[in-house]
PDB file of C-alpha atoms in Angstrom:
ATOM      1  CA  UNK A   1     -12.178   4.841  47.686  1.00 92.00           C
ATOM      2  CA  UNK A   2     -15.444   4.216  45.659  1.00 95.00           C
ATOM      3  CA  UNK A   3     -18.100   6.757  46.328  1.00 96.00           C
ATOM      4  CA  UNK A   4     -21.218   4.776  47.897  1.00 96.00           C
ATOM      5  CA  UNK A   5     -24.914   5.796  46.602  1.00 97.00           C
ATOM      6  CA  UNK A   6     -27.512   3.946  48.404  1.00 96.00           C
ATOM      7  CA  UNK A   7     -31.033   4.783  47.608  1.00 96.00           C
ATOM      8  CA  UNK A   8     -29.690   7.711  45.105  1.00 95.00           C
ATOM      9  CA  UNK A   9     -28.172   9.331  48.078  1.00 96.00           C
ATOM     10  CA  UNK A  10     -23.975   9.784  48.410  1.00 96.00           C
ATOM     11  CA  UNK A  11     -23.415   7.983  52.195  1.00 95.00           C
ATOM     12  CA  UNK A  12     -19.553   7.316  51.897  1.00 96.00           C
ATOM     13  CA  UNK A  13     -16.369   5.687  50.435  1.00 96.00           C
ATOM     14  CA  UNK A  14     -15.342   2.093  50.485  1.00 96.00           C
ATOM     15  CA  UNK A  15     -14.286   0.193  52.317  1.00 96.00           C
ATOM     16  CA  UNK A  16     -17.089   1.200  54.787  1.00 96.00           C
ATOM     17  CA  UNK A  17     -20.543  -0.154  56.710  1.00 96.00           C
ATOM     18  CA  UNK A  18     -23.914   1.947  56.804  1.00 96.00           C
ATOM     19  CA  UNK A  19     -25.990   1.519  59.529  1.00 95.00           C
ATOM     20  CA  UNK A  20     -29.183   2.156  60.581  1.00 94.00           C
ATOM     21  CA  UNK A  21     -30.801   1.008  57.674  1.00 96.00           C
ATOM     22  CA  UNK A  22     -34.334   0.132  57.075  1.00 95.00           C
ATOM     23  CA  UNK A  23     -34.665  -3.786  56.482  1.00 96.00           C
ATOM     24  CA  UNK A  24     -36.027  -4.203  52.958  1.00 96.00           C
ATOM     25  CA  UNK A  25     -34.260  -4.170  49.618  1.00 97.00           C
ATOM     26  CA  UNK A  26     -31.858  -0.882  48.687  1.00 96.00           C
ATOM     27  CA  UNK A  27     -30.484  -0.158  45.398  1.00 97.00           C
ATOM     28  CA  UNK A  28     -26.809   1.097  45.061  1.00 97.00           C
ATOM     29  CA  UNK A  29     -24.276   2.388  43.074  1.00 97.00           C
ATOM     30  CA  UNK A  30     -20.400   2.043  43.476  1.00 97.00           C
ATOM     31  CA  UNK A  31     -18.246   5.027  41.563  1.00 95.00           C
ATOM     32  CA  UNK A  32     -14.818   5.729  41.285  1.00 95.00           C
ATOM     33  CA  UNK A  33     -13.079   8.339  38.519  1.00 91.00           C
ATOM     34  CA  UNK A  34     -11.603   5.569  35.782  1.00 87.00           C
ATOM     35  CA  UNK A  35     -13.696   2.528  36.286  1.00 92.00           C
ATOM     36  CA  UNK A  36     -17.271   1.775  35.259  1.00 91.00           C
ATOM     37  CA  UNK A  37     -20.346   2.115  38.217  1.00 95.00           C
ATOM     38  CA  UNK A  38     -20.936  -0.943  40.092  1.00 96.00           C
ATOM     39  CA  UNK A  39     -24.893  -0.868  40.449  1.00 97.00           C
ATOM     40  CA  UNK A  40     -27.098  -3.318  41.951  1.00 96.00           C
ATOM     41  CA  UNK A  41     -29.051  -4.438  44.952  1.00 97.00           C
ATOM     42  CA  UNK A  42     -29.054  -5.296  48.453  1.00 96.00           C
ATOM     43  CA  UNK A  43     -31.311  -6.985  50.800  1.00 97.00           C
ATOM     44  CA  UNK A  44     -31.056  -5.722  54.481  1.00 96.00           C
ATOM     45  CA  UNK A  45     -32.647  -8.284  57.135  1.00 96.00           C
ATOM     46  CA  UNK A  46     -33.419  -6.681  60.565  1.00 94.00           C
ATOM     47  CA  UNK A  47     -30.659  -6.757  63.195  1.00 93.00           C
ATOM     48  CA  UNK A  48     -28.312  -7.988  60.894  1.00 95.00           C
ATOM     49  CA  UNK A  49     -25.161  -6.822  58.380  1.00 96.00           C
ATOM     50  CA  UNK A  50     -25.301  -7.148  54.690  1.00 96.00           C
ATOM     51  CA  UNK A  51     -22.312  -7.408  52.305  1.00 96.00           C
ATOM     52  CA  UNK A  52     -21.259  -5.997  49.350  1.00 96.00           C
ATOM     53  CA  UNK A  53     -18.230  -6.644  47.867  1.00 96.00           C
ATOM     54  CA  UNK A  54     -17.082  -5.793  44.350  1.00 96.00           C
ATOM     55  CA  UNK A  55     -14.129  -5.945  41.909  1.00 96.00           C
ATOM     56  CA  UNK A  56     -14.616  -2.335  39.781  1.00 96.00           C
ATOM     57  CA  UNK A  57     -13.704  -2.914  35.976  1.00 91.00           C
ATOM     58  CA  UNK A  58     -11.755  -0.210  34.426  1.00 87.00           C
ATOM     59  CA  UNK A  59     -13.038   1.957  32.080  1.00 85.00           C
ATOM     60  CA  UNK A  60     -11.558   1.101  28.529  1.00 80.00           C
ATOM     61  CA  UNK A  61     -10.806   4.266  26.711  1.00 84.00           C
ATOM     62  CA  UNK A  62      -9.280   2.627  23.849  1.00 91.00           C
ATOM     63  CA  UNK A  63      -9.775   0.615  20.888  1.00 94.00           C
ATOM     64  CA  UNK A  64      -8.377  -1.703  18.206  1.00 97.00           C
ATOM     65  CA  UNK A  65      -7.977  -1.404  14.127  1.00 98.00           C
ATOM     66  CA  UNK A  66      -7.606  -4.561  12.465  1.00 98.00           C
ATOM     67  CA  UNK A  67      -5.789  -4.013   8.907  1.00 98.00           C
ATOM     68  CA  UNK A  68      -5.711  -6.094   5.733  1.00 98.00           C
ATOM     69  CA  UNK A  69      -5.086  -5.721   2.261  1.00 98.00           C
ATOM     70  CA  UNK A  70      -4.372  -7.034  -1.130  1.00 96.00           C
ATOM     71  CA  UNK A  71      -1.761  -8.013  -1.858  1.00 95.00           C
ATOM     72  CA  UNK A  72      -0.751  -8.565   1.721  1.00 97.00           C
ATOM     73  CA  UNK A  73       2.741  -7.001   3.251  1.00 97.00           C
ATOM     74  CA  UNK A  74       1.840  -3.563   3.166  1.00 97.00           C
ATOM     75  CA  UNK A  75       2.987  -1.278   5.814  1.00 98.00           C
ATOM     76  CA  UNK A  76       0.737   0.256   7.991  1.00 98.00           C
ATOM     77  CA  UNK A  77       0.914   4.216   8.760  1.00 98.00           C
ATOM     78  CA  UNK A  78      -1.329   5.190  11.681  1.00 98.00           C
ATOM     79  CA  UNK A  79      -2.003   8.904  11.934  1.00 97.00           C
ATOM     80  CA  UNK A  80       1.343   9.827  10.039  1.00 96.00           C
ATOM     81  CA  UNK A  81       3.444   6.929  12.142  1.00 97.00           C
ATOM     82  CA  UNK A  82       4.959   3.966  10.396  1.00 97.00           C
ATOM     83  CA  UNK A  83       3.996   0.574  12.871  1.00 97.00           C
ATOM     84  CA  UNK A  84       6.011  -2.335  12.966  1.00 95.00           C
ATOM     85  CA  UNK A  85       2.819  -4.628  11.964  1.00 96.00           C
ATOM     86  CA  UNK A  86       2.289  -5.269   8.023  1.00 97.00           C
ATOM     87  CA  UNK A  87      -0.760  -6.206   6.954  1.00 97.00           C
ATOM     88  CA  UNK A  88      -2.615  -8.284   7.781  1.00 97.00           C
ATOM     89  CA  UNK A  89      -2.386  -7.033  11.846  1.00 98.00           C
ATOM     90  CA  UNK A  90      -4.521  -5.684  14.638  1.00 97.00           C
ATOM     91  CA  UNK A  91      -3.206  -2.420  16.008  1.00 97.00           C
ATOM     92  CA  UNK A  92      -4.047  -2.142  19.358  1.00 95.00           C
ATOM     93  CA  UNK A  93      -4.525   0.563  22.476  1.00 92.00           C
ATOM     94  CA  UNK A  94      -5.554   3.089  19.646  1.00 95.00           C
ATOM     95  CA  UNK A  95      -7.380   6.050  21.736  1.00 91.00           C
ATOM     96  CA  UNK A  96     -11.373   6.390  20.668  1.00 91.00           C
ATOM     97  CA  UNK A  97     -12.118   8.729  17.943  1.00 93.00           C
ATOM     98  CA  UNK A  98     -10.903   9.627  14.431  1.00 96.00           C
ATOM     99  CA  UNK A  99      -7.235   8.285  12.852  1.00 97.00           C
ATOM    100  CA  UNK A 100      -5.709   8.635   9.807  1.00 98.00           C
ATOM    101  CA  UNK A 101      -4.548   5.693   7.647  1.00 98.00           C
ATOM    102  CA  UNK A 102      -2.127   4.908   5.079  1.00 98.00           C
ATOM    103  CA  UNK A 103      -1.471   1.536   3.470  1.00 98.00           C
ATOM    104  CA  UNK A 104       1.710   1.566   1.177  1.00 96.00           C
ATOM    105  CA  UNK A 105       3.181  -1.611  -1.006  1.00 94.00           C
ATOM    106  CA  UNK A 106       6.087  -1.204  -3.262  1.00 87.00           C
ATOM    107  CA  UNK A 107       4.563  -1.194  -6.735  1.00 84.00           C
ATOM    108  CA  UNK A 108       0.694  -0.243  -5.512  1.00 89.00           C
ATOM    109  CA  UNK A 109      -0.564   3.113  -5.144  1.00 90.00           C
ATOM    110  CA  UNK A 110      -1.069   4.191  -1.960  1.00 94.00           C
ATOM    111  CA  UNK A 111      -4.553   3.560   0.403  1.00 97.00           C
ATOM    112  CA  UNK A 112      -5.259   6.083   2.300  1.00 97.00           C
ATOM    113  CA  UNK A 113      -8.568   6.715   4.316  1.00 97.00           C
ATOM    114  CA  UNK A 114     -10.029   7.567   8.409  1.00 97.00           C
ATOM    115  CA  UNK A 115     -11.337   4.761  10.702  1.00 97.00           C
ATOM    116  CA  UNK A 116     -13.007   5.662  13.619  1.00 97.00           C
ATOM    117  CA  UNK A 117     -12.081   3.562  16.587  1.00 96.00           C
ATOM    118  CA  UNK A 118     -14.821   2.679  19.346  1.00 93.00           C
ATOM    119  CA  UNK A 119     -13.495   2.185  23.091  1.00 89.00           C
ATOM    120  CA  UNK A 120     -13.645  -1.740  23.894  1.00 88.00           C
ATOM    121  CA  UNK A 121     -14.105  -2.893  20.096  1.00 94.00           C
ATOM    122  CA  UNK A 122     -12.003  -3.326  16.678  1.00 96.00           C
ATOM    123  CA  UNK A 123     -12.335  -1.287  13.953  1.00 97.00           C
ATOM    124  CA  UNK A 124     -12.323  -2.969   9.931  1.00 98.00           C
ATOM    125  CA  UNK A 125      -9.888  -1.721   7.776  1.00 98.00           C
ATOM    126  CA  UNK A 126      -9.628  -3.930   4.386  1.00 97.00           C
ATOM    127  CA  UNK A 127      -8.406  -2.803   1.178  1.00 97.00           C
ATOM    128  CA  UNK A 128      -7.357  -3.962  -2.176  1.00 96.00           C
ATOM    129  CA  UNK A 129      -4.338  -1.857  -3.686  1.00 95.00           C
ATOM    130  CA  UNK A 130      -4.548  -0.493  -7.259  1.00 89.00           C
ATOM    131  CA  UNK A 131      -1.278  -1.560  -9.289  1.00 85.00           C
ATOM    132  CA  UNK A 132       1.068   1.423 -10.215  1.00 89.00           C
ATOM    133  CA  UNK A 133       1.443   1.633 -13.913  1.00 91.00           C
ATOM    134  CA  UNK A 134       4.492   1.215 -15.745  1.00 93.00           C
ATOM    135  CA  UNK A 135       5.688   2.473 -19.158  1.00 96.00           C
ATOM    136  CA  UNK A 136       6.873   0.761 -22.263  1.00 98.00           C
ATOM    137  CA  UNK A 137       9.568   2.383 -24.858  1.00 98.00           C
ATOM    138  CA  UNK A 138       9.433   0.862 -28.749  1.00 98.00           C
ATOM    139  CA  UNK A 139      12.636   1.462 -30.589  1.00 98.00           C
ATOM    140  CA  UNK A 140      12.433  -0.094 -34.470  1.00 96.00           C
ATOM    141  CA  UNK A 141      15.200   0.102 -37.662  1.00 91.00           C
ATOM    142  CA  UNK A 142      13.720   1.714 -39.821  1.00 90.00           C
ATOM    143  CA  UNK A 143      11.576   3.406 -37.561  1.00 94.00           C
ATOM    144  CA  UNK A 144       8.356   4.450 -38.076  1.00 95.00           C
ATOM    145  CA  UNK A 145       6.312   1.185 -37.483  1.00 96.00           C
ATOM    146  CA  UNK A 146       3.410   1.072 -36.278  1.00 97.00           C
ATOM    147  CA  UNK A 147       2.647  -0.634 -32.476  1.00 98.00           C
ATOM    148  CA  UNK A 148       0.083  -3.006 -31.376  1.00 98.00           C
ATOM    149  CA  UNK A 149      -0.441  -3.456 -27.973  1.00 98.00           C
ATOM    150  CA  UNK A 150      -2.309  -6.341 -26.524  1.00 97.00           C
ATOM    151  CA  UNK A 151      -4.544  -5.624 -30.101  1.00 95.00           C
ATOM    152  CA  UNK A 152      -4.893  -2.045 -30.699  1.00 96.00           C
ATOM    153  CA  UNK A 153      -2.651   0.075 -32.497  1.00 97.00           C
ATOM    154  CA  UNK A 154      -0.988   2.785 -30.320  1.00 97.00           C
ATOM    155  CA  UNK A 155       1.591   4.536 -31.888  1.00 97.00           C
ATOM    156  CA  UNK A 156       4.558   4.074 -34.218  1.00 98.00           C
ATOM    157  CA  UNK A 157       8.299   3.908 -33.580  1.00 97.00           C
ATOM    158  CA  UNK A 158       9.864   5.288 -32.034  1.00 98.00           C
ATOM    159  CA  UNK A 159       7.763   5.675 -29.022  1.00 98.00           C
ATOM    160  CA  UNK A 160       6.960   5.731 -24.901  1.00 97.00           C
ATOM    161  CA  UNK A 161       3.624   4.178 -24.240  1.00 97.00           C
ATOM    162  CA  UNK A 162       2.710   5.209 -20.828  1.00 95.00           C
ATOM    163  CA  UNK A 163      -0.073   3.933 -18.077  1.00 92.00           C
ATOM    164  CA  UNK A 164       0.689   0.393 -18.862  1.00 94.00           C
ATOM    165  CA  UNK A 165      -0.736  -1.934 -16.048  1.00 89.00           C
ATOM    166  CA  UNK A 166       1.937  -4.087 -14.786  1.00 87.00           C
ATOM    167  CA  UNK A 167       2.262  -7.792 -16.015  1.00 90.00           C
ATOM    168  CA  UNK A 168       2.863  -9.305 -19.501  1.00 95.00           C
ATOM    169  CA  UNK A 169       1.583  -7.783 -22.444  1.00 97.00           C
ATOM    170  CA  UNK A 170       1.671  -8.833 -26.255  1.00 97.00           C
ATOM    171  CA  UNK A 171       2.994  -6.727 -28.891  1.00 98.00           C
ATOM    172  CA  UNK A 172       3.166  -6.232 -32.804  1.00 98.00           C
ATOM    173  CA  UNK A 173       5.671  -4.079 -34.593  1.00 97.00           C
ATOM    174  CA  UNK A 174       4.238  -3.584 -38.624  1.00 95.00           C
ATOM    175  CA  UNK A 175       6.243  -1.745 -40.998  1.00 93.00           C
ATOM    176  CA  UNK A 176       5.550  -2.343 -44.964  1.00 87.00           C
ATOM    177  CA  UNK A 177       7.798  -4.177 -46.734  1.00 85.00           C
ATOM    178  CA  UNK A 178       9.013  -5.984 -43.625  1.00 89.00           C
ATOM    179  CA  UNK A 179       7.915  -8.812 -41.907  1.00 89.00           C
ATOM    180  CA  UNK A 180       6.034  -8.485 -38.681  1.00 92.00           C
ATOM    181  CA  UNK A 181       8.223  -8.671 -35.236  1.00 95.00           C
ATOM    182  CA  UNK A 182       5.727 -10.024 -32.417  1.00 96.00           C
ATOM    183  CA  UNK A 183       6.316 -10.872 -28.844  1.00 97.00           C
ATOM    184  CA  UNK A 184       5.624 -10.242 -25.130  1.00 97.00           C
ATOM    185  CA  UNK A 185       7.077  -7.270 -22.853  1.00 97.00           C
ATOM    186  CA  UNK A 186       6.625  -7.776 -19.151  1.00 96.00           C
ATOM    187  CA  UNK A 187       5.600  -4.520 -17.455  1.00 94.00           C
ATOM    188  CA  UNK A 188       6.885  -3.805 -13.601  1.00 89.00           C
ATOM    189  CA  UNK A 189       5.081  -1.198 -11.681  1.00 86.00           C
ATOM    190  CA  UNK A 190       6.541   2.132 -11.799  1.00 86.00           C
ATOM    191  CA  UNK A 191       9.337   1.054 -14.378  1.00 91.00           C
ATOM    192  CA  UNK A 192       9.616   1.360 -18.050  1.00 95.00           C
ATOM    193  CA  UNK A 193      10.012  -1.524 -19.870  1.00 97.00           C
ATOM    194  CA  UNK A 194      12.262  -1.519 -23.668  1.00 98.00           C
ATOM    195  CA  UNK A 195      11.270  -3.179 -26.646  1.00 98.00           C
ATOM    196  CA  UNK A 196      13.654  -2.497 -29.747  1.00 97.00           C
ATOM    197  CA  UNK A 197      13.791  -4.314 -32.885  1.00 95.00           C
ATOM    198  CA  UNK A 198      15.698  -4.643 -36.411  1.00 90.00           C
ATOM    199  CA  UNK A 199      12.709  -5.626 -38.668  1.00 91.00           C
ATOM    200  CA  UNK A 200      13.471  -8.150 -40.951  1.00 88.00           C
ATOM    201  CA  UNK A 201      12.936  -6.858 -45.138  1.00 89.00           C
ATOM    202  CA  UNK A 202      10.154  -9.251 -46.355  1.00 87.00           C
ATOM    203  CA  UNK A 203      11.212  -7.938 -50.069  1.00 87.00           C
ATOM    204  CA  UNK A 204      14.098  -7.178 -52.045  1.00 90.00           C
ATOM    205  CA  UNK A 205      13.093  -3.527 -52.035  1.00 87.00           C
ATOM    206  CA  UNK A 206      13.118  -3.534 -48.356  1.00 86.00           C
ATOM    207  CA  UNK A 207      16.318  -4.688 -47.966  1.00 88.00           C
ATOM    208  CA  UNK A 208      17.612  -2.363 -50.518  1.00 89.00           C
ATOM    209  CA  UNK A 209      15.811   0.375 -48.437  1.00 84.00           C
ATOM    210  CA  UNK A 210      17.300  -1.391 -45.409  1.00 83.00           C
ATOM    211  CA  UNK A 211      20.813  -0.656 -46.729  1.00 85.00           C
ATOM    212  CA  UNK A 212      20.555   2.656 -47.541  1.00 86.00           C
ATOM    213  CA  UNK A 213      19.034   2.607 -50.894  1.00 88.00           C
ATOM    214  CA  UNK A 214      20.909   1.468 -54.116  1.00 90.00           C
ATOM    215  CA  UNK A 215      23.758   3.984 -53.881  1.00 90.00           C
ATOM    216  CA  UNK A 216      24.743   2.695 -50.805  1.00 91.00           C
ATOM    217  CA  UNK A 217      25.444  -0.666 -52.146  1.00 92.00           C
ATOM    218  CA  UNK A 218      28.537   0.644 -54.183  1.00 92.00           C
ATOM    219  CA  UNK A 219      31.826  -0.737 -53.108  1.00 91.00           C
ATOM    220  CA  UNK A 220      29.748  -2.773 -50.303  1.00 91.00           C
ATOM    221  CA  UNK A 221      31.168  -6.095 -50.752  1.00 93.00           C
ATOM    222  CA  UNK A 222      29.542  -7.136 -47.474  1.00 92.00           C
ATOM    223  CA  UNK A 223      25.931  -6.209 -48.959  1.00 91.00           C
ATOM    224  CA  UNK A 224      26.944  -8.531 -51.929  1.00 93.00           C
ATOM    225  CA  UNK A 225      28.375 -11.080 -49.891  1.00 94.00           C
ATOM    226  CA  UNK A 226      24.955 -11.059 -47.742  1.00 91.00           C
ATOM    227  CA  UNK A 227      22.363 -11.547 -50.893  1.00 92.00           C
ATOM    228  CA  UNK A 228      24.433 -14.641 -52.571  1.00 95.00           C
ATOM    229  CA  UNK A 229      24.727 -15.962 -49.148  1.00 93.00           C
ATOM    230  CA  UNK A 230      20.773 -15.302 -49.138  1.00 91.00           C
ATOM    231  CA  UNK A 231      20.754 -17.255 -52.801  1.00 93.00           C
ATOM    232  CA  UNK A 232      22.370 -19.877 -52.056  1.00 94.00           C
ATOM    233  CA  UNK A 233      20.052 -20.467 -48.791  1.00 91.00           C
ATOM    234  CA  UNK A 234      22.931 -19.979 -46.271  1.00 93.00           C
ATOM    235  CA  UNK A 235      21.321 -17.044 -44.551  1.00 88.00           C
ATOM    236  CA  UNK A 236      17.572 -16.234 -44.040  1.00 86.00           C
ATOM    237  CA  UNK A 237      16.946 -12.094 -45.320  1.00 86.00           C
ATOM    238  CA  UNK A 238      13.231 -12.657 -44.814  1.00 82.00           C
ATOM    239  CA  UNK A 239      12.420 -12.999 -48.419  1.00 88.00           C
ATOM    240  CA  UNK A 240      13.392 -15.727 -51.169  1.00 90.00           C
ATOM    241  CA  UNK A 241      16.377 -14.128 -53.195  1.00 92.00           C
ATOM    242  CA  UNK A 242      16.594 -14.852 -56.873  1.00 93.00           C
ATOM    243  CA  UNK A 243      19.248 -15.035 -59.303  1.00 93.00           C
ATOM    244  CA  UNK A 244      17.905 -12.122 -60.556  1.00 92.00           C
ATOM    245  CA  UNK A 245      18.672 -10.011 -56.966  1.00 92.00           C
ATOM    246  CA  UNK A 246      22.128 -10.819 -57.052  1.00 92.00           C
ATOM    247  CA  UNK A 247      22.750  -9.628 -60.865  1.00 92.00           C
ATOM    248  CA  UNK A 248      20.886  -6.537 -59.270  1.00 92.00           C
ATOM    249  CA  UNK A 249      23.482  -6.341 -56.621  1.00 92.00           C
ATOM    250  CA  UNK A 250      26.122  -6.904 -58.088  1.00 92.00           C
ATOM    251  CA  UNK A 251      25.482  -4.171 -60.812  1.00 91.00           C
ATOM    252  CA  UNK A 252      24.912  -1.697 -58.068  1.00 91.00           C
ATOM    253  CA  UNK A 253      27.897  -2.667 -56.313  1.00 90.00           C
ATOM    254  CA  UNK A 254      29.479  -1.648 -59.624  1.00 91.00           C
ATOM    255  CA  UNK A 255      28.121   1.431 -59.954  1.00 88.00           C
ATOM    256  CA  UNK A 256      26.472   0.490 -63.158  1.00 85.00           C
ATOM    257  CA  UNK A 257      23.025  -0.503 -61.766  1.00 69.00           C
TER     258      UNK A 257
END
């Protein structure tokens, strides 16, 4: 069913024979809707039947797109559709022209972009995702310290500290008259991590303060209880008691300090 052009000229559809034609060499072509031109040449000897025989090759309309990220594991949305490939994967039989991408990774923001495809050939699509950020929230007693995070100083208690990037980070709580409460918060993508700390008195006055204040040590037999036990090296307060503390105490205890 091929249309047959011999010399430039249509003659007929295959499977067929032309005659009468003038020995020498001829050019052809070979066309049928869907499948690329067969061209070539043919040399006719006098008196006798040349042959021409051909497999046509379709024509390929479509393409491939050949996704990879990182991290890997992404899904893979192809002009809006979710495909059952994750990255890294080859999508194939995509139609030639313009598509829409989306690459999307639990705790990445999304990658979106257009690839043009090319019939026959693979299109490149690599990306490295961008972490979502996650939040921290600092909590102190007392509040009102101030934060370092990963150095700087960022706020002071108590406070949300948003756009964090997601890992481990270090952190300083300094309030004064209490000793410093350091560690490490590990930040999840899209999540807000808690931090909240009872600072330790690194003075007498802070621990008073810590109490409530003098007045609040009336009648508190626990609060007494706490400093001797503080004396006498049974408990750490965060500062070295002396005698003199606990006649301090005690007096306000009694309501005569």
């Amino acid at each position: 069913g091929a249309s047959i052009y011999l010399d430039g000229s249509l003659v007929a559809l295959t499977p067929a024979t032309i005659t009468g034609v003038s020995a020498g060499s001829h050019s052809y072509t070979l066309r049928l809707t869907g499948y690329n031109d067969a061209t070539g040449s043919v040399t006719v000897t006098a008196g006798q039947t040349a042959s021409v025989s051909i497999t046509l090759t379709p024509v390929v309309t479509t393409g491939s797109i050949s996704f990879a990220s990182i991290p890997s594991g992404a899904d893979i949305y192809l002009d809006g559709t979710l495909q059952t490939a994750k990255t890294p994967a080859t999508i194939t039989s995509v139609s030639a022209g313009s598509h829409s991408y989306l690459l999307r990774l639990t705790g990445y923001n999304d990658a979106t972009g257009t690839v043009t495809v090319t019939s026959g050939q693979t299109a490149t699509v690599s990306v490295t995702l961008v972490s979502t950020p996650g939040s921290i929230s600092f909590s102190s007693s007392p509040s009102g310290a101030s934060i370092y995070l990963d150095g700087p100083l960022v706020a002071l208690t108590p406070a949300t500290i948003t756009g964090v990037s997601a890992g481990g980070h270090s952190y300083t709580l300094r309030l004064t008259g209490y000793s410093d409460a350091t560690g490490t918060v590990t930040v999840t993508a899209g999540q807000t991590a808690t931090v909240s700390t009872t600072l330790t008195p690194a003075s007498y006055a802070a621990w008073i303060a810590s109490m409530g204040g003098a007045g609040a040590i009336q009648g508190n037999l626990a609060a007494v209880g706490n400093i001797i036990d503080g004396y006498l090296g049974m408990v750490s307060l965060g500062f070295t008691v002396t005698l003199g503390n606990v006649g301090t105490t005690i007096d306000y205890y009694l309501g005569v300090g």
